[in-house]
Structures are given as structure tokens and as C-alpha cells.
XYZ file of C-alpha atoms in Angstrom:
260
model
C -17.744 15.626 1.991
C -14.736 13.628 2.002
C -13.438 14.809 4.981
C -16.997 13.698 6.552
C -16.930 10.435 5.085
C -13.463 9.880 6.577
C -13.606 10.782 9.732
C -16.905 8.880 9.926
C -14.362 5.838 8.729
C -12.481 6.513 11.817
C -15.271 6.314 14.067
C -16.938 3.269 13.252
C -13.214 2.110 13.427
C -13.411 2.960 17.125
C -16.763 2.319 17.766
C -16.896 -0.943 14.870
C -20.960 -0.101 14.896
C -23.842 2.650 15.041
C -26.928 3.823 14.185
C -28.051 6.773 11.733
C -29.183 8.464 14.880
C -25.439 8.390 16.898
C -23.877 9.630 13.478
C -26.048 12.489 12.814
C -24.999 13.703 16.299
C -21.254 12.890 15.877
C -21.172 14.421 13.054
C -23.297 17.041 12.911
C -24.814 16.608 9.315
C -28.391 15.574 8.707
C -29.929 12.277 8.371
C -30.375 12.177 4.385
C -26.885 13.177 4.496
C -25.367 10.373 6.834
C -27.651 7.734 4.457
C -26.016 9.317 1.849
C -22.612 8.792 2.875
C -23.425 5.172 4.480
C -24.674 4.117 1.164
C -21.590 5.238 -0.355
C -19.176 3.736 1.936
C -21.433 0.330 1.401
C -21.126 0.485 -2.304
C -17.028 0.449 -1.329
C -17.216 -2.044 0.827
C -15.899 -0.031 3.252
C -18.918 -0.655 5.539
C -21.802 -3.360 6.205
C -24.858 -1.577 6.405
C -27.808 -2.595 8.518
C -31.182 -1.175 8.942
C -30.891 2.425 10.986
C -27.204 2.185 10.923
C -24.109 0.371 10.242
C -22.548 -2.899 11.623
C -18.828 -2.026 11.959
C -16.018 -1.209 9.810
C -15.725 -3.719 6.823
C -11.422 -3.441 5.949
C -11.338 -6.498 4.784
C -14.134 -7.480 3.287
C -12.828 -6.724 -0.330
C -9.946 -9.708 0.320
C -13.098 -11.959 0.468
C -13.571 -11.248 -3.836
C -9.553 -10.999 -4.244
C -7.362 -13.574 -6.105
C -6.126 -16.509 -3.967
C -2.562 -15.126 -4.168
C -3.279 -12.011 -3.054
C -5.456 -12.920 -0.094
C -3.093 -15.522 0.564
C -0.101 -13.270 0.829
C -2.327 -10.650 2.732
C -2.204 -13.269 5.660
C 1.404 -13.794 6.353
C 3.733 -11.612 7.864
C 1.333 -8.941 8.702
C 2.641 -7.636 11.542
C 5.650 -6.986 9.689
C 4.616 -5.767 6.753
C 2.293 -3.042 8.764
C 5.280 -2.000 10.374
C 7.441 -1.607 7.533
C 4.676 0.214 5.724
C 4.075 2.760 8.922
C 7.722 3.953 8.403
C 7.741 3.606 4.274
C 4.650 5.844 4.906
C 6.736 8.400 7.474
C 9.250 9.060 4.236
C 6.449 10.946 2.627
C 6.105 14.473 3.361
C 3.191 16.872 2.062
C 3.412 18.201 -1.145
C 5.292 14.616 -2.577
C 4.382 13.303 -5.873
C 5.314 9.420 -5.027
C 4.523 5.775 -6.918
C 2.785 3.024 -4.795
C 3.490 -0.652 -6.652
C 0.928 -2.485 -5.949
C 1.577 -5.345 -3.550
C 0.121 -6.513 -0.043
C 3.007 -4.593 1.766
C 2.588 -1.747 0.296
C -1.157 -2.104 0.503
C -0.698 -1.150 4.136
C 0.319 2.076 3.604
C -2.885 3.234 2.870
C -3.908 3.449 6.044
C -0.309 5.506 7.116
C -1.530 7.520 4.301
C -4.534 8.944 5.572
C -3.442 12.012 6.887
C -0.915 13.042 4.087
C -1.743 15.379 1.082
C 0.695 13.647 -1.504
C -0.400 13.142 -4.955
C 0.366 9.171 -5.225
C -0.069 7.085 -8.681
C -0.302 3.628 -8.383
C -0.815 0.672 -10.494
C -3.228 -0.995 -7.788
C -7.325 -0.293 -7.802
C -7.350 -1.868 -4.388
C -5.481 0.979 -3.066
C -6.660 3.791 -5.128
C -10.226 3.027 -3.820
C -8.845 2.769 -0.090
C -7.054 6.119 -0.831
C -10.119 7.806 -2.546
C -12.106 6.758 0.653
C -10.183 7.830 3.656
C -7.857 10.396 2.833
C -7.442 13.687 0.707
C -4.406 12.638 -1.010
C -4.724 13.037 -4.921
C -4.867 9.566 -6.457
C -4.071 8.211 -9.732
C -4.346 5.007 -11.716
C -1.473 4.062 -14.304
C -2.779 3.093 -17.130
C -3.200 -0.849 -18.495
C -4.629 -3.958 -18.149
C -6.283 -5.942 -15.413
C -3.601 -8.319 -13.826
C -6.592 -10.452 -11.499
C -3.792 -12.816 -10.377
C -1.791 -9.974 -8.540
C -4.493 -7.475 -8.255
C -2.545 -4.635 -10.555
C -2.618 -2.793 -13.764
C 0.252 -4.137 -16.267
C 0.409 -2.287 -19.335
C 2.943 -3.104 -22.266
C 2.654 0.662 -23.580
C 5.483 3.387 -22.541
C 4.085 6.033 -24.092
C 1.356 6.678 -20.940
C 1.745 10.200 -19.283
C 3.019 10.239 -16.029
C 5.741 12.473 -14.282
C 9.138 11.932 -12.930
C 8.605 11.704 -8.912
C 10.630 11.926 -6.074
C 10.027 8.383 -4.370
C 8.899 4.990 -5.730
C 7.637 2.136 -2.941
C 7.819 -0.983 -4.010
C 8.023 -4.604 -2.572
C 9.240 -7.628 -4.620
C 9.094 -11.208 -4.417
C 13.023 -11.937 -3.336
C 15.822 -9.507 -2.371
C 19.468 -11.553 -2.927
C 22.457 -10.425 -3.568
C 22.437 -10.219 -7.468
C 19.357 -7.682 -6.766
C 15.247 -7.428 -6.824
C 13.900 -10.389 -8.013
C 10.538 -11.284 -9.608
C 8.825 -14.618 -10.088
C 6.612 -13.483 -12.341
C 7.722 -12.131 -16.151
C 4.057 -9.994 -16.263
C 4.893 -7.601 -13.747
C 8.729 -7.126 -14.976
C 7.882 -4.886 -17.446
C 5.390 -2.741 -15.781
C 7.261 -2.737 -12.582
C 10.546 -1.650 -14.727
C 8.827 1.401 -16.762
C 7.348 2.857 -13.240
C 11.233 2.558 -11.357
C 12.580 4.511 -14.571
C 9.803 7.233 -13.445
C 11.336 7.754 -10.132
C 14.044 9.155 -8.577
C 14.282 7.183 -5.224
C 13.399 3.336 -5.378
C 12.156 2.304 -1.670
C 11.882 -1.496 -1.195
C 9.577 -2.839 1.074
C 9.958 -6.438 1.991
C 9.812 -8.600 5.168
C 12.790 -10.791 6.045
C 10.979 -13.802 4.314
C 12.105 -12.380 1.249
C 15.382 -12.237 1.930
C 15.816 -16.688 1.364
C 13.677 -16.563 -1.689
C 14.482 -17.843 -4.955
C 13.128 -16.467 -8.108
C 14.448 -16.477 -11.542
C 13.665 -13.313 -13.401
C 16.046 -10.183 -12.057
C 14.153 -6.689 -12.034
C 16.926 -4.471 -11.139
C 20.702 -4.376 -9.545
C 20.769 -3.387 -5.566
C 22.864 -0.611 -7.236
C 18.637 1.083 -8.350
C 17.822 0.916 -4.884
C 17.847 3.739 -2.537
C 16.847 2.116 0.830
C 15.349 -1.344 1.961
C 12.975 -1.292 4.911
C 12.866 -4.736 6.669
C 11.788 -6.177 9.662
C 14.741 -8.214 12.336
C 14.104 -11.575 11.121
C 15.914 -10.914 7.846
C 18.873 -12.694 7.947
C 22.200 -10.938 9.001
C 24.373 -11.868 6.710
C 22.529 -11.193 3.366
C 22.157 -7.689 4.977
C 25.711 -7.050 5.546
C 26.565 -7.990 1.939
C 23.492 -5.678 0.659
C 24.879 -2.966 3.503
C 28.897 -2.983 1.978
C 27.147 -2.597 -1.073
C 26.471 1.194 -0.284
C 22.738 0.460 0.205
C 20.733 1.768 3.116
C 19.114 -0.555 5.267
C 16.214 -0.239 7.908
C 15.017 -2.412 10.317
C 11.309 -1.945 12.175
C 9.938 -4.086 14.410
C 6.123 -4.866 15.234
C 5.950 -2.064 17.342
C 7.822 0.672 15.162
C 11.051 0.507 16.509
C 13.800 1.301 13.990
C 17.422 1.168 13.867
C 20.178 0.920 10.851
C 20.938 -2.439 10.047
């Protein structure tokens, strides 16, 4: 059923509309069926649904009910941030039990995702329902509250169960030399109890970060395993964050990668 649902996904991703009719032969299931899984791609708001058929592929529809911040930062960089997601997303191999933060970055490694069989706990709904809907990786939710301002779960609790993994993706709001920085003192905590869950911390974060300012420190460069960036980050930041033993990747729009 899933697989179905996501490969029917892909095609209205190709074809961006069709009618009951074109997906029964596509796919080869019946017409109570392809209703079935229209109405439960709607529901999602993963599709627009029309009468006979469906419109076109709806990805970002949900941004339209999202929290100004989030939306907002879902708009900049993009190109960038797709790109340093496709390769964040290449790091995972089959089998991996990773942690997504949620963040619009990371957001696009959903769809780098789809094809993977990880099992992948994040703190972000958004994703976990993108995840749920066009892949079969195993998904689950940390534990918490509601954050509507940054679209995540933060939870004050430690006590939650949830292994040690091998790789943690995160993005944050400035990279400087003193180390990850936050803005925000809600997330700190959360984002802080998830890193001591994992063994590799893999920052994702567009060279806009890089001449931030932000006042709260989440962790020492010394936590991090690898940044992925994109070429506008500026060079001499990354040469101090490089002859501080930390790995360094930059992507371009069109996937091209190289050691800083």
C-alpha cells in the first residue's frame, strides 16, 4: 500500500495532474482503491483533489498553515539548502538508525530520503508525515511539546526512550568560531539531549549562517563531526573551523562537492 501510494507521489510529480481513470491504468489497482489512496494523500495534503482525479502534486501546501518563521525561512536559500540536504541525505546508508532536528534544511532531506530504509527519529511532525507518505523508512516522533513557532517537539523530560544512533543532522541558527549557536533558549535543551544520543553530529547550514550572531552557545565545534555548506560561506571562518580538526564540505546548487 505504501509503496502504491508513493510511487503514485512520484507520478503526479511528473505528470503534476490526472484522472482516476489514468491512475488505475498506471498503477494497476482498481478504482475504489486509487479513491482510496487519493483521499488519503488529500487528508495529508500531499495532493489537491478534484472531481475524477487529482490536480497536481501539493509539496507545499502545508507551508501555507506553518508559522511565519518557518515559512519564512523555507524561502531563502533554497537552492542551497536542497543541495546540502541531497549530500547530508547520501551519508545515510540502509540499515542506519539516524536523528533528523527539525529545521527547514533538514526538512529537505525528506525527499533524498525516499528511497532509503533507515529508521530516522525526529523531533519534527512536518517531516515525519512527509516520511510516513513517500518512503518506507521507519519513522519516529521524540516525545514533547508543540513548539508552533519553529514547527518541533521540545520536551524538558530526559527520561524519554530513545537509542544511541550512529548520525545526528542538524542545522543551527549561526556557526562561529566559539561553536553552534542558537537564538532561541527553547530549543537548547531539546536540541542538547538529542546530540548526547548520537554518535556523529552532522551540521547542516548554508553560508548565511556563517556571519550570524546569536547569543546562546549549543555546543563547541569540538561535538561536531562534519559541516556541510554551500561556496558562499565565507573563507576565512572556514579555515579557522578547518585547523580546528573539523571536516568541512562544500556543495553547490548542482551537487558538486569538494573539501573546503
Amino acid at each position: 500500500m505504501l509503496n502504491r501510494r508513493k510511487l503514485m507521489l512520484k507520478m503526479l510529480g511528473t505528470h503534476q495532474s490526472a484522472t482516476v481513470h489514468q491512475l488505475v491504468e498506471w498503477l494497476g489497482a482498481s478504482p475504489a482503491t486509487i479513491r482510496r489512496d487519493l483521499r488519503w494523500l488529500n487528508e495529508r495534503r500531499l495532493v489537491d483533489r478534484r472531481h475524477g482525479g487529482v490536480d497536481h502534486l501539493a509539496r507545499d501546501r502545508p507551508l501555507a498553515s506553518l508559522s511565519g518563521t518557518f515559512r519564512k525561512n523555507m524561502g531563502t536559500q533554497t537552492a542551497a539548502k536542497r543541495a546540502i540536504a541531497q549530500f547530508a541525505a547520501s551519508l545515510c546508508h540502509d540499515g542506519e538508525t539516524v536523528i533528523i532536528n527539525g529545521g527547514t534544511t533538514t526538512f529537505h532531506m525528506a525527499k533524498f530520503l525516499e528511497d532509503k530504509r533507515l529508521a530516522i527519529y525526529t523531533n519534527s511532525f512536518l517531516m515525519a508525515e512527509r516520511l510516513l507518505s513517500t518512503s518506507d523508512n521507519e519513522v519516529y516522533l521524540t516525545g514533547g511539546k508543540i513548539y508552533r513557532e519553529q514547527n518541533v517537539m521540545v520536551t524538558p523530560f530526559d527520561d524519554s526512550p530513545m537509542p544511541f544512533v550512529s548520525k545526528m543532522f542538524t542545522s543551527v541558527y549561526a556557526v562561529s568560531t566559539l561553536g553552534l549557536m542558537e537564538a532561541d533558549p527553547l530549543l537548547v535543551q531539546t536540541e542538547q539531549r538529542l546530540m548526547n544520543q548520537a554518535d556523529k553530529l552532522i551540521v547542516m547550514v548554508d553560508g548565511e549562517k556563517f556571519t550570524r550572531k546569536a547569543g546562546l552557545i549549543l555546543s563547541k565545534l569540538s561535538r561536531v563531526s562534519c559541516i556541510i555548506t554551500d561556496s558562499s560561506a565565507p573563507a576565512a571562518v572556514i579555515g579557522v573551523i578547518k585547523h580546528s580538526g573539523i571536516k568541512v564540505i562544500l556543495v553547490d546548487a548542482g551537487f558538486g562537492t569538494g573539501d573546503a
